Amino acid sequence: MRWTERRLAALLAIAVMLGYSAVASSVRSFYPFSVFPMYSASPIDRSVARIVARTAGGDATEVTAYRAFACDRELDVDRIAAECGAAFAPQYVDDALATHVRARSGELPDGSGEEIEIVRRLWTLDEQGAFTVSDCVLARCSAVRDEAARDEAAR
Amino acid sequence: MTRVALARARTGARWYLRIALAAVLLFDLALLTGMLLGGERGPRALASAPALLQAILGRPELVLPLAIAGGVALVRFAMAPGRVGAALVAVACIGVLCEARAASVGGPERFLFAGGTVLVGWLAGLAFARAGGGDRDAEERAAELGAIAALATIYVNAASQKLLASGIGWADGDDLRMLVLSQRPLDGSPTDAVADLVVGSRTLAFTLAAFVETAQLAAISYPFDRRARAVVGAMLIAFHVGVRLLTPISFPQSIALLVIFSFPWGRLLERRGLALADAPDRLLARRPLRGALAIATGAAALAALSFVPPVRSTIESVSHPGEVARPTSAPREAEGPAPFDAARAAALGIDAPGDRIGPCEVASVEASDVDATLVWLVCDGAELGIEVAPTGSRPFHPPRRTRAHDLFYRDREGAHAPAPDSVRDAALDELAARLEQR
């Protein structure tokens, strides 16, 4: 067989692709090998959820838009499924938001906070492709908005 | 001095790619160093990860030597062609830091993998050239092709995983709409409107999802044709930019690598008067099959190494957190009888401690959560935990699923001898079959 430049390149590429994939399949994800399975699976039961802050006016906003919290209960992400039902929600996102609230929780001076509810908002997809939205309240809080974050959003 | 160093680095057929690749990896190294020096242990830190990986977090006396060694190795790699040892040291240092980060946050962060993947491809190309009897001066041409093939493999694997897990239905657009809902920013920024548009339009979401799947599958052509590489590279860059617009998920290193390897920068440099190496721009392997065999042998050796027990347990402890690192119940006390919740056991078809499930015996049954039960089994001296939860109640994909239950497994914290995969699979199969019959 005559090894043209094109054939040589193809042989090398195939060897690398198969070799890398074989090692990645055996380890799944161990630096620097991975099968890169991120977001490959369909959300469970066609439901998806995330933690948001619900203002007194009913608007949903980021929990991270607030910099101080005084809540009636601790935010425990491990109890969310039991209390609010199962849905797809990236664990690391819930963890990061719960950590944000816990790290900034404490007493607030009277009247300095805005009344909000930290809710788990659930979107369930129906057959027609429309979403039904429902909220499950995780904690009721007085919270102080992060002005810098608000200014940035306004810009 | 910088000019002298740059002049010295401009040796080898693909010096500009080598330097750019090293720069991406230096970025990874700096990022990881910052994360590990300043980072806190997350709520899902992997208690089962090796002690070294757990010890690194927040310890400058461990992080900095690794970062410096990795940085020096990357600079050495960038400065001259063919420095395989330096590249391997760099991969090892970044790998330890990357897995320490995984141990601290509860799982691998794959946006940090792309640079290492491409460097592995680069090294595979060098191995091909050397084993295949190629011209030493032109071996970086093979390194470039190896790196390009490795970069393509990232996307081909990602597409394959989507097809395997969700079938062609992944591209129906609804998954994408749900993904955007779960991650989109709610900060009133202009990208909010873009996210609204995608969530609100099934047709647009389908188009975007189909584009993603097409771009990732088309990556299979990326190594084989320069024009296809430029087109597919542009599509993949557009995919990453789109994801960043709709969610906070960002893969800047992947974008940089696609920019570096998708387009003919060599020609541009030549036009600008920057002389490339005098070596012929050809692969020139006299024994190409021997080159391919070298890559296959290396891959087989690494795959085999990954099954050696201590290596395997390390990989398992940081690679499959969804299956083994659910928040664990407290390790069973050494003293006193093992817990046996008769009602929960009966619901799973277990009568008493000592019942056999596949090749294992039931040691204990206890609640692991409000809605879940944890069964500890003893399998030839190894302990294996199987958690039974309502179907779909966990944001992980279970290794076994029945109509009403998801089954997960875990090893005992600190256990030295986890149950072998075949034993674990047999126990999972048996318990799933029992639950299905009930």
Coordinates of C-alpha atoms in Angstrom, one line a residue:
Chain A
M1 CA 0.0 0.0 0.0
R2 CA 1.3 3.4 -0.9
W3 CA 1.2 5.8 2.0
T4 CA 0.2 9.2 0.6
E5 CA 0.3 12.2 2.8
R6 CA -3.5 12.1 3.1
R7 CA -3.5 8.4 4.1
L8 CA -0.8 9.0 6.7
A9 CA -2.7 11.9 8.2
A10 CA -5.9 9.8 8.3
L11 CA -4.1 6.9 9.9
L12 CA -2.7 9.2 12.6
A13 CA -6.0 10.9 13.2
I14 CA -7.9 7.7 13.5
A15 CA -5.3 6.2 15.9
V16 CA -5.5 9.3 18.2
M17 CA -9.3 9.4 18.1
L18 CA -9.7 5.7 18.9
G19 CA -6.9 5.7 21.4
Y20 CA -8.2 8.7 23.3
S21 CA -11.7 7.4 23.3
A22 CA -10.7 4.0 24.6
V23 CA -8.9 5.5 27.6
A24 CA -11.7 7.9 28.2
S25 CA -14.3 5.1 28.1
S26 CA -12.3 3.2 30.7
V27 CA -12.0 6.2 33.1
R28 CA -15.0 8.3 32.1
S29 CA -13.5 11.5 33.5
F30 CA -10.0 11.6 34.9
Y31 CA -7.7 14.4 33.7
P32 CA -7.0 14.7 30.8
F33 CA -9.3 12.0 29.6
S34 CA -13.1 12.3 29.5
V35 CA -16.1 11.1 27.4
F36 CA -17.5 14.6 28.0
P37 CA -21.0 13.5 29.0
M38 CA -22.2 16.9 30.2
Y39 CA -25.9 17.6 29.7
S40 CA -26.3 14.5 27.6
A41 CA -29.3 13.1 29.4
S42 CA -32.9 14.4 29.1
P43 CA -34.2 16.1 32.3
I44 CA -36.1 13.7 34.5
D45 CA -39.9 13.6 34.0
R46 CA -39.7 16.6 31.7
S47 CA -39.4 18.8 34.7
V48 CA -36.6 21.3 35.5
A49 CA -36.1 23.4 38.5
R50 CA -33.9 26.1 40.0
I51 CA -33.6 28.2 43.1
V52 CA -34.7 31.8 42.7
A53 CA -35.6 34.8 44.9
R54 CA -39.2 35.9 44.6
T55 CA -39.8 39.5 45.4
A56 CA -42.9 40.9 47.1
G57 CA -44.1 41.9 43.7
G58 CA -43.8 38.3 42.5
D59 CA -40.8 38.8 40.2
A60 CA -38.1 36.1 40.0
T61 CA -34.6 37.3 40.4
E62 CA -31.2 35.8 41.1
V63 CA -30.5 34.9 44.7
T64 CA -27.0 36.2 44.1
A65 CA -28.5 39.7 43.6
Y66 CA -28.7 39.9 47.4
R67 CA -25.8 40.3 49.7
A68 CA -27.3 39.7 53.1
F69 CA -30.0 37.4 54.4
A70 CA -32.0 36.8 57.5
C71 CA -34.2 33.8 56.8
D72 CA -36.8 31.8 58.8
R73 CA -34.9 28.6 58.1
E74 CA -31.7 27.3 56.7
L75 CA -31.5 26.4 53.0
D76 CA -30.9 22.7 52.8
V77 CA -30.5 21.5 49.2
D78 CA -30.5 17.9 50.2
R79 CA -34.1 18.2 51.4
I80 CA -35.5 20.0 48.3
A81 CA -36.5 16.8 46.4
A82 CA -38.3 15.4 49.5
E83 CA -40.1 18.7 50.1
C84 CA -40.8 19.9 46.6
G85 CA -40.7 16.8 44.4
A86 CA -38.2 15.6 41.9
A87 CA -36.9 17.5 38.9
F88 CA -33.8 18.0 37.0
A89 CA -31.7 20.7 38.6
P90 CA -27.9 20.9 38.2
Q91 CA -26.6 20.0 41.7
Y92 CA -23.7 22.4 41.5
V93 CA -25.9 25.3 40.8
D94 CA -28.2 24.6 43.8
D95 CA -25.1 24.0 46.0
A96 CA -23.6 27.3 44.9
L97 CA -26.8 29.3 45.6
A98 CA -27.3 27.6 49.0
T99 CA -23.7 28.4 49.9
H100 CA -24.2 32.0 48.8
V101 CA -27.2 32.3 51.1
R102 CA -25.6 30.5 54.1
A103 CA -22.4 32.5 53.8
R104 CA -24.3 35.8 54.0
S105 CA -26.9 34.9 56.6
G106 CA -27.2 36.7 59.9
E107 CA -29.1 39.4 61.7
L108 CA -30.1 42.4 59.7
P109 CA -30.7 45.8 61.2
D110 CA -34.5 46.4 61.6
G111 CA -36.1 47.6 58.4
S112 CA -32.9 47.3 56.3
G113 CA -34.0 44.3 54.3
E114 CA -36.5 43.6 51.6
E115 CA -39.0 40.8 52.1
I116 CA -38.4 38.0 49.7
E117 CA -39.0 34.3 49.4
I118 CA -36.4 31.9 48.3
V119 CA -38.3 29.4 46.1
R120 CA -37.6 26.4 44.0
R121 CA -39.3 27.3 40.7
L122 CA -40.4 24.2 38.8
W123 CA -41.2 24.1 35.1
T124 CA -43.0 21.1 33.8
L125 CA -43.3 20.5 30.1
D126 CA -46.6 19.3 28.8
E127 CA -47.3 17.4 25.5
Q128 CA -48.0 20.6 23.6
G129 CA -44.6 22.0 24.6
A130 CA -45.9 24.5 27.1
F131 CA -44.4 25.0 30.5
T132 CA -46.4 24.8 33.7
V133 CA -44.7 26.9 36.4
S134 CA -45.0 26.3 40.1
D135 CA -43.0 27.6 43.1
C136 CA -42.1 25.7 46.3
V137 CA -41.1 28.1 49.1
L138 CA -37.8 27.1 50.7
A139 CA -37.4 30.0 53.1
R140 CA -38.8 33.4 53.8
C141 CA -36.2 36.1 54.3
S142 CA -35.3 39.7 54.7
A143 CA -32.6 40.4 52.3
V144 CA -30.4 43.3 51.3
R145 CA -29.9 43.8 47.6
D146 CA -26.4 44.1 46.2
E147 CA -26.5 47.6 44.7
A148 CA -23.4 46.9 42.6
A149 CA -25.0 43.9 41.0
R150 CA -28.2 45.9 40.3
D151 CA -26.3 48.7 38.8
E152 CA -24.4 46.3 36.6
A153 CA -27.6 44.7 35.4
A154 CA -29.1 48.1 34.7
R155 CA -26.2 48.9 32.5
Chain B
M1 CA 15.9 39.0 26.3
T2 CA 12.3 38.3 25.5
R3 CA 13.2 38.7 21.8
V4 CA 16.0 36.2 22.2
A5 CA 13.8 33.8 24.0
L6 CA 11.1 34.1 21.3
A7 CA 13.7 33.6 18.6
R8 CA 14.9 30.5 20.3
A9 CA 11.3 29.2 20.7
R10 CA 10.7 29.7 17.0
T11 CA 12.2 26.3 16.1
G12 CA 10.2 23.3 15.0
A13 CA 7.7 23.0 12.2
R14 CA 4.8 24.3 14.4
W15 CA 6.4 26.5 17.0
Y16 CA 3.4 29.0 16.9
L17 CA 0.9 26.2 17.7
R18 CA 3.2 24.8 20.5
I19 CA 3.5 28.2 22.1
A20 CA -0.2 28.9 21.8
L21 CA -1.1 25.5 23.3
A22 CA 1.3 26.1 26.2
A23 CA -0.4 29.5 26.8
V24 CA -3.8 27.8 27.1
L25 CA -2.4 25.3 29.6
L26 CA -0.7 28.1 31.6
F27 CA -4.1 29.7 31.8
D28 CA -5.6 26.5 33.1
L29 CA -2.7 26.2 35.6
A30 CA -3.2 29.8 36.9
L31 CA -7.0 29.2 37.2
L32 CA -6.6 26.0 39.1
T33 CA -4.0 27.5 41.4
G34 CA -6.3 30.4 42.2
M35 CA -9.2 28.1 42.8
L36 CA -7.3 25.8 45.1
L37 CA -5.6 28.6 47.1
G38 CA -8.7 30.6 47.6
G39 CA -11.4 28.0 47.3
E40 CA -13.5 26.5 50.1
R41 CA -14.4 22.9 50.4
G42 CA -17.9 22.6 48.8
P43 CA -20.8 20.9 50.5
R44 CA -20.3 17.8 48.2
A45 CA -16.5 17.5 48.7
L46 CA -15.6 13.9 48.0
A47 CA -14.7 12.3 51.3
S48 CA -13.7 9.1 49.5
A49 CA -11.0 10.9 47.4
P50 CA -7.4 10.1 48.1
A51 CA -5.9 12.0 51.0
L52 CA -3.3 13.8 48.8
L53 CA -6.1 15.3 46.7
Q54 CA -8.1 16.4 49.7
A55 CA -5.0 17.8 51.4
I56 CA -4.1 20.2 48.6
L57 CA -7.1 22.6 48.9
G58 CA -6.1 25.9 50.6
R59 CA -2.5 24.7 51.2
P60 CA 0.0 27.0 49.4
E61 CA 2.9 24.8 50.4
L62 CA 1.4 22.0 48.3
V63 CA -0.4 24.0 45.6
L64 CA 2.5 26.4 44.7
P65 CA 5.2 23.8 44.1
L66 CA 2.9 21.9 41.8
A67 CA 1.9 25.1 40.0
I68 CA 5.5 26.2 39.6
A69 CA 6.7 22.8 38.4
G70 CA 3.8 22.7 35.9
G71 CA 4.5 26.3 34.8
V72 CA 8.2 25.6 34.3
A73 CA 7.5 22.4 32.4
L74 CA 5.0 24.3 30.1
V75 CA 7.6 27.0 29.4
R76 CA 10.2 24.3 28.6
F77 CA 7.7 22.6 26.4
A78 CA 6.9 25.8 24.6
M79 CA 10.6 26.8 24.1
A80 CA 11.7 23.9 21.9
P81 CA 10.2 21.1 19.8
G82 CA 10.0 17.5 21.0
R83 CA 10.2 18.1 24.7
V84 CA 8.0 15.1 25.7
G85 CA 9.2 14.9 29.3
A86 CA 8.3 18.5 30.0
A87 CA 4.9 18.0 28.5
L88 CA 4.3 14.9 30.7
V89 CA 5.4 16.8 33.8
A90 CA 3.0 19.6 32.9
V91 CA 0.1 17.1 32.4
A92 CA 0.8 15.4 35.7
C93 CA 1.0 18.7 37.7
I94 CA -2.2 20.1 36.1
G95 CA -3.9 16.7 36.5
V96 CA -3.2 16.5 40.3
L97 CA -4.5 20.1 40.7
C98 CA -7.5 19.4 38.5
E99 CA -8.4 16.3 40.5
A100 CA -7.9 18.1 43.8
R101 CA -10.4 20.6 42.6
A102 CA -12.8 17.8 41.6
A103 CA -12.4 16.3 45.1
S104 CA -13.1 19.7 46.7
V105 CA -16.3 20.5 44.7
G106 CA -17.7 17.0 44.2
G107 CA -16.8 16.1 40.7
P108 CA -14.8 16.8 37.6
E109 CA -14.9 20.3 36.0
R110 CA -14.5 19.4 32.4
F111 CA -14.0 22.9 31.0
L112 CA -10.4 22.4 32.4
F113 CA -9.8 19.2 30.3
A114 CA -9.6 20.6 26.8
G115 CA -6.0 21.8 27.0
G116 CA -4.7 18.6 28.5
T117 CA -6.6 16.6 25.9
V118 CA -5.0 18.5 23.1
L119 CA -1.6 18.2 24.6
V120 CA -2.1 14.4 24.8
G121 CA -2.9 14.4 21.1
W122 CA 0.2 16.5 20.5
L123 CA 2.3 13.9 22.3
A124 CA 0.6 11.0 20.4
G125 CA 1.5 12.7 17.2
L126 CA 5.2 12.9 18.3
A127 CA 5.0 9.3 19.2
F128 CA 3.6 8.5 15.8
A129 CA 6.4 10.4 14.0
R130 CA 9.2 8.9 16.1
A131 CA 7.9 5.3 16.0
G132 CA 7.1 5.6 12.4
G133 CA 10.6 6.7 11.4
G134 CA 9.5 10.2 10.4
D135 CA 11.8 13.1 9.7
R136 CA 12.7 14.5 13.2
D137 CA 12.7 18.1 11.9
A138 CA 9.1 17.6 10.6
E139 CA 7.7 15.7 13.6
E140 CA 5.7 18.7 14.8
R141 CA 3.5 18.3 11.7
A142 CA 2.5 15.0 13.2
A143 CA 2.1 16.6 16.6
E144 CA -0.3 19.2 15.1
L145 CA -2.4 16.5 13.5
G146 CA -2.5 14.5 16.7
A147 CA -3.6 17.6 18.6
I148 CA -6.3 18.4 16.0
A149 CA -7.6 14.8 16.2
A150 CA -7.7 15.0 20.0
L151 CA -9.6 18.3 19.9
A152 CA -12.1 16.7 17.5
T153 CA -12.5 13.7 19.8
I154 CA -13.8 16.0 22.5
Y155 CA -16.8 17.0 20.4
V156 CA -17.4 13.6 18.8
N157 CA -17.4 12.0 22.3
A158 CA -19.8 14.7 23.5
A159 CA -22.2 14.0 20.6
S160 CA -21.9 10.3 21.1
Q161 CA -22.8 10.6 24.8
K162 CA -25.9 12.7 23.9
L163 CA -27.0 10.1 21.3
L164 CA -26.4 7.2 23.7
A165 CA -28.2 8.8 26.6
S166 CA -31.1 10.5 24.9
G167 CA -31.1 9.3 21.3
I168 CA -31.9 11.6 18.5
G169 CA -34.5 13.2 20.7
W170 CA -31.9 15.3 22.4
A171 CA -32.2 17.6 19.4
D172 CA -35.9 18.0 19.6
G173 CA -35.3 21.4 21.3
D174 CA -37.3 20.7 24.5
D175 CA -34.1 19.5 26.4
L176 CA -32.4 22.7 25.3
R177 CA -35.3 24.8 26.5
M178 CA -35.2 23.1 29.9
L179 CA -31.5 23.4 30.1
V180 CA -31.7 27.1 29.5
L181 CA -34.5 27.5 32.1
S182 CA -32.4 25.8 34.7
Q183 CA -29.3 27.9 34.1
R184 CA -30.2 31.2 32.4
P185 CA -29.3 34.4 34.1
L186 CA -32.1 36.4 35.7
D187 CA -30.4 39.7 35.9
G188 CA -32.2 41.8 33.4
S189 CA -29.3 41.8 31.1
P190 CA -29.7 41.8 27.3
T191 CA -29.0 38.0 27.2
D192 CA -32.2 37.6 29.3
A193 CA -34.2 38.5 26.1
V194 CA -32.3 35.9 24.1
A195 CA -33.0 33.3 26.7
D196 CA -36.7 34.2 26.6
L197 CA -36.7 33.8 22.9
V198 CA -35.2 30.3 23.0
V199 CA -37.4 29.1 25.9
G200 CA -40.5 30.5 24.2
S201 CA -39.9 29.1 20.7
R202 CA -39.9 25.3 20.2
T203 CA -38.8 25.9 16.6
L204 CA -35.9 28.1 17.5
A205 CA -34.8 25.7 20.2
F206 CA -35.0 22.8 17.8
T207 CA -32.9 24.6 15.3
L208 CA -30.3 25.5 17.9
A209 CA -30.2 21.9 19.3
A210 CA -30.0 20.4 15.9
F211 CA -27.1 22.8 15.1
V212 CA -25.3 21.7 18.3
E213 CA -25.7 18.0 17.5
T214 CA -24.7 18.6 13.8
A215 CA -21.6 20.7 14.7
Q216 CA -20.4 18.1 17.3
L217 CA -21.0 15.1 15.0
A218 CA -19.3 17.0 12.1
A219 CA -16.2 17.2 14.3
I220 CA -15.5 13.7 13.0
S221 CA -14.4 15.3 9.7
Y222 CA -12.3 18.0 11.5
P223 CA -8.9 16.2 11.3
F224 CA -9.3 15.0 7.7
D225 CA -9.7 18.1 5.6
R226 CA -8.5 21.7 6.1
R227 CA -11.6 23.4 4.6
A228 CA -13.9 21.2 6.7
R229 CA -11.8 22.0 9.7
A230 CA -12.3 25.7 9.3
V231 CA -16.1 25.3 8.8
V232 CA -16.6 22.9 11.7
G233 CA -14.2 24.9 13.9
A234 CA -16.3 28.0 13.2
M235 CA -19.5 26.1 14.0
L236 CA -18.1 24.8 17.3
I237 CA -16.9 28.3 18.3
A238 CA -20.5 29.5 17.5
F239 CA -21.8 26.7 19.7
H240 CA -19.7 27.8 22.7
V241 CA -20.5 31.4 22.2
G242 CA -24.2 30.5 22.0
V243 CA -24.0 28.5 25.2
R244 CA -22.3 31.4 27.0
L245 CA -25.0 33.8 25.8
L246 CA -27.8 31.6 27.2
T247 CA -26.2 30.3 30.4
P248 CA -23.2 31.1 32.6
I249 CA -21.5 28.0 31.2
S250 CA -18.2 29.2 29.7
F251 CA -15.5 27.2 27.9
P252 CA -12.9 29.9 27.0
Q253 CA -10.0 27.4 26.7
S254 CA -12.0 25.3 24.2
I255 CA -12.8 28.4 22.1
A256 CA -9.1 29.4 22.2
L257 CA -8.0 25.9 21.1
L258 CA -10.6 25.9 18.2
V259 CA -9.3 29.3 17.1
I260 CA -5.7 28.1 17.3
F261 CA -6.2 24.8 15.4
S262 CA -9.0 25.4 13.0
F263 CA -7.5 28.0 10.8
P264 CA -4.3 28.2 8.7
W265 CA -2.2 30.5 10.9
G266 CA 1.0 29.2 9.4
R267 CA 0.2 30.7 6.0
L268 CA -0.7 34.0 7.6
L269 CA 2.6 34.0 9.5
E270 CA 4.5 33.3 6.3
R271 CA 2.7 36.1 4.5
R272 CA 3.7 38.4 7.4
G273 CA 7.3 37.5 6.8
L274 CA 7.7 35.2 9.8
A275 CA 9.8 32.3 8.5
L276 CA 8.6 28.9 9.5
A277 CA 10.9 25.9 9.9
D278 CA 12.9 24.9 6.9
A279 CA 11.8 21.3 7.4
P280 CA 9.5 19.7 4.7
D281 CA 5.8 20.2 5.6
R282 CA 5.1 16.5 5.3
L283 CA 4.6 13.6 7.7
L284 CA 7.2 11.4 6.0
A285 CA 6.7 8.4 8.2
R286 CA 8.5 5.4 6.7
R287 CA 6.8 2.9 8.9
P288 CA 3.4 4.4 9.6
L289 CA 1.8 1.3 10.9
R290 CA 4.5 1.1 13.6
G291 CA 3.5 4.7 14.5
A292 CA -0.1 3.8 14.8
L293 CA 0.8 0.8 16.8
A294 CA 2.8 3.0 19.2
I295 CA -0.4 5.1 19.9
A296 CA -2.5 2.0 20.3
T297 CA 0.0 0.5 22.7
G298 CA 0.1 3.6 24.8
A299 CA -3.7 3.8 24.9
A300 CA -4.0 0.2 25.8
A301 CA -1.4 0.5 28.6
L302 CA -3.2 3.6 30.0
A303 CA -6.6 1.8 29.8
A304 CA -5.1 -1.3 31.5
L305 CA -3.5 0.9 34.2
S306 CA -6.8 2.4 35.0
F307 CA -8.1 -1.0 36.1
V308 CA -5.3 -1.7 38.5
P309 CA -7.1 -1.6 41.9
P310 CA -5.5 1.4 43.6
V311 CA -5.6 3.5 40.4
R312 CA -9.2 2.3 39.8
S313 CA -10.4 3.3 43.3
T314 CA -8.7 6.8 42.9
I315 CA -10.5 7.2 39.5
E316 CA -13.8 6.0 40.9
S317 CA -13.6 8.3 43.8
V318 CA -13.3 11.5 41.7
S319 CA -14.8 10.4 38.4
H320 CA -18.2 9.0 39.3
P321 CA -19.4 11.3 42.0
G322 CA -23.0 11.0 40.9
E323 CA -22.9 7.3 41.8
V324 CA -20.6 7.1 44.8
A325 CA -20.6 10.5 46.4
R326 CA -24.2 11.2 47.4
P327 CA -24.2 12.7 50.9
T328 CA -23.4 9.6 52.8
S329 CA -24.9 8.4 56.0
A330 CA -22.5 8.4 58.9
P331 CA -20.1 5.4 58.6
R332 CA -21.5 2.5 60.6
E333 CA -20.2 2.3 64.1
A334 CA -17.7 -0.5 64.6
E335 CA -19.5 -1.4 67.9
G336 CA -23.1 -2.5 68.2
P337 CA -25.4 -4.3 65.8
A338 CA -25.9 -3.2 62.2
P339 CA -29.2 -1.3 61.8
F340 CA -32.0 -3.3 60.2
D341 CA -35.2 -1.4 59.4
A342 CA -37.6 -4.3 58.9
A343 CA -40.3 -2.2 57.2
R344 CA -37.9 -0.7 54.7
A345 CA -36.3 -4.1 54.1
A346 CA -39.7 -5.7 53.5
A347 CA -40.5 -3.0 50.9
L348 CA -37.4 -4.1 49.0
G349 CA -38.1 -7.8 49.4
I350 CA -35.4 -8.4 52.0
D351 CA -36.4 -10.6 54.9
A352 CA -33.5 -10.6 57.3
P353 CA -29.8 -9.8 57.6
G354 CA -27.8 -12.4 55.7
D355 CA -30.3 -12.6 52.8
R356 CA -28.4 -13.1 49.6
I357 CA -28.6 -10.5 46.8
G358 CA -26.6 -11.8 43.9
P359 CA -23.1 -12.7 45.1
C360 CA -23.6 -10.5 48.3
E361 CA -25.2 -10.8 51.7
V362 CA -27.3 -8.1 53.3
A363 CA -25.6 -6.6 56.3
S364 CA -27.9 -3.7 57.1
V365 CA -30.9 -1.7 55.9
E366 CA -31.5 1.8 57.0
A367 CA -33.0 5.1 55.9
S368 CA -30.7 7.3 53.9
D369 CA -33.1 10.0 53.3
V370 CA -36.8 10.7 53.8
D371 CA -37.7 8.8 50.6
A372 CA -34.7 6.5 50.2
T373 CA -33.3 3.4 51.7
L374 CA -29.6 2.4 52.0
V375 CA -28.8 -1.3 51.9
W376 CA -25.3 -2.3 52.9
L377 CA -24.0 -5.6 51.5
V378 CA -21.0 -7.7 52.1
C379 CA -19.5 -9.2 49.0
D380 CA -16.4 -11.4 49.6
G381 CA -15.2 -9.1 52.3
A382 CA -15.9 -5.9 50.4
E383 CA -18.7 -3.6 51.5
L384 CA -21.1 -2.3 48.9
G385 CA -23.9 0.2 49.6
I386 CA -27.0 0.3 47.3
E387 CA -29.3 3.3 47.7
V388 CA -32.9 2.8 46.5
A389 CA -34.7 6.0 45.8
P390 CA -38.0 6.8 44.0
T391 CA -37.5 7.0 40.2
G392 CA -36.3 10.4 39.1
S393 CA -35.9 11.8 42.6
R394 CA -32.2 12.4 42.2
P395 CA -30.5 14.7 39.7
F396 CA -28.2 11.9 38.7
H397 CA -28.6 9.1 36.2
P398 CA -28.9 5.8 38.1
P399 CA -26.8 2.8 37.1
R400 CA -30.1 0.8 37.4
R401 CA -33.7 2.0 37.1
T402 CA -37.0 0.2 37.6
R403 CA -40.6 1.4 37.1
A404 CA -40.6 2.9 40.6
H405 CA -37.0 3.0 41.8
D406 CA -33.6 4.3 40.9
L407 CA -30.7 2.3 42.3
F408 CA -27.3 4.0 43.1
Y409 CA -24.2 2.5 44.6
R410 CA -21.5 3.6 46.9
D411 CA -18.4 2.3 48.6
R412 CA -17.9 2.5 52.3
E413 CA -15.9 5.7 53.2
G414 CA -12.3 4.8 53.7
A415 CA -12.8 1.3 52.4
H416 CA -9.6 -0.2 51.0
A417 CA -11.2 -2.9 48.9
P418 CA -14.3 -1.8 47.0
A419 CA -16.5 -4.5 45.5
P420 CA -15.3 -5.4 42.0
D421 CA -17.4 -4.0 39.2
S422 CA -18.8 -7.4 38.1
V423 CA -19.9 -8.2 41.7
R424 CA -21.5 -4.7 42.1
D425 CA -23.3 -5.1 38.8
A426 CA -24.6 -8.5 39.7
A427 CA -26.0 -7.2 43.0
L428 CA -27.6 -4.2 41.3
D429 CA -29.1 -6.4 38.7
E430 CA -30.5 -8.8 41.3
L431 CA -32.0 -6.1 43.5
A432 CA -33.5 -4.3 40.5
A433 CA -35.1 -7.5 39.3
R434 CA -36.6 -8.1 42.7
L435 CA -38.0 -4.6 42.8
E436 CA -39.4 -4.9 39.3
Q437 CA -41.3 -8.0 40.3
R438 CA -42.9 -6.4 43.3

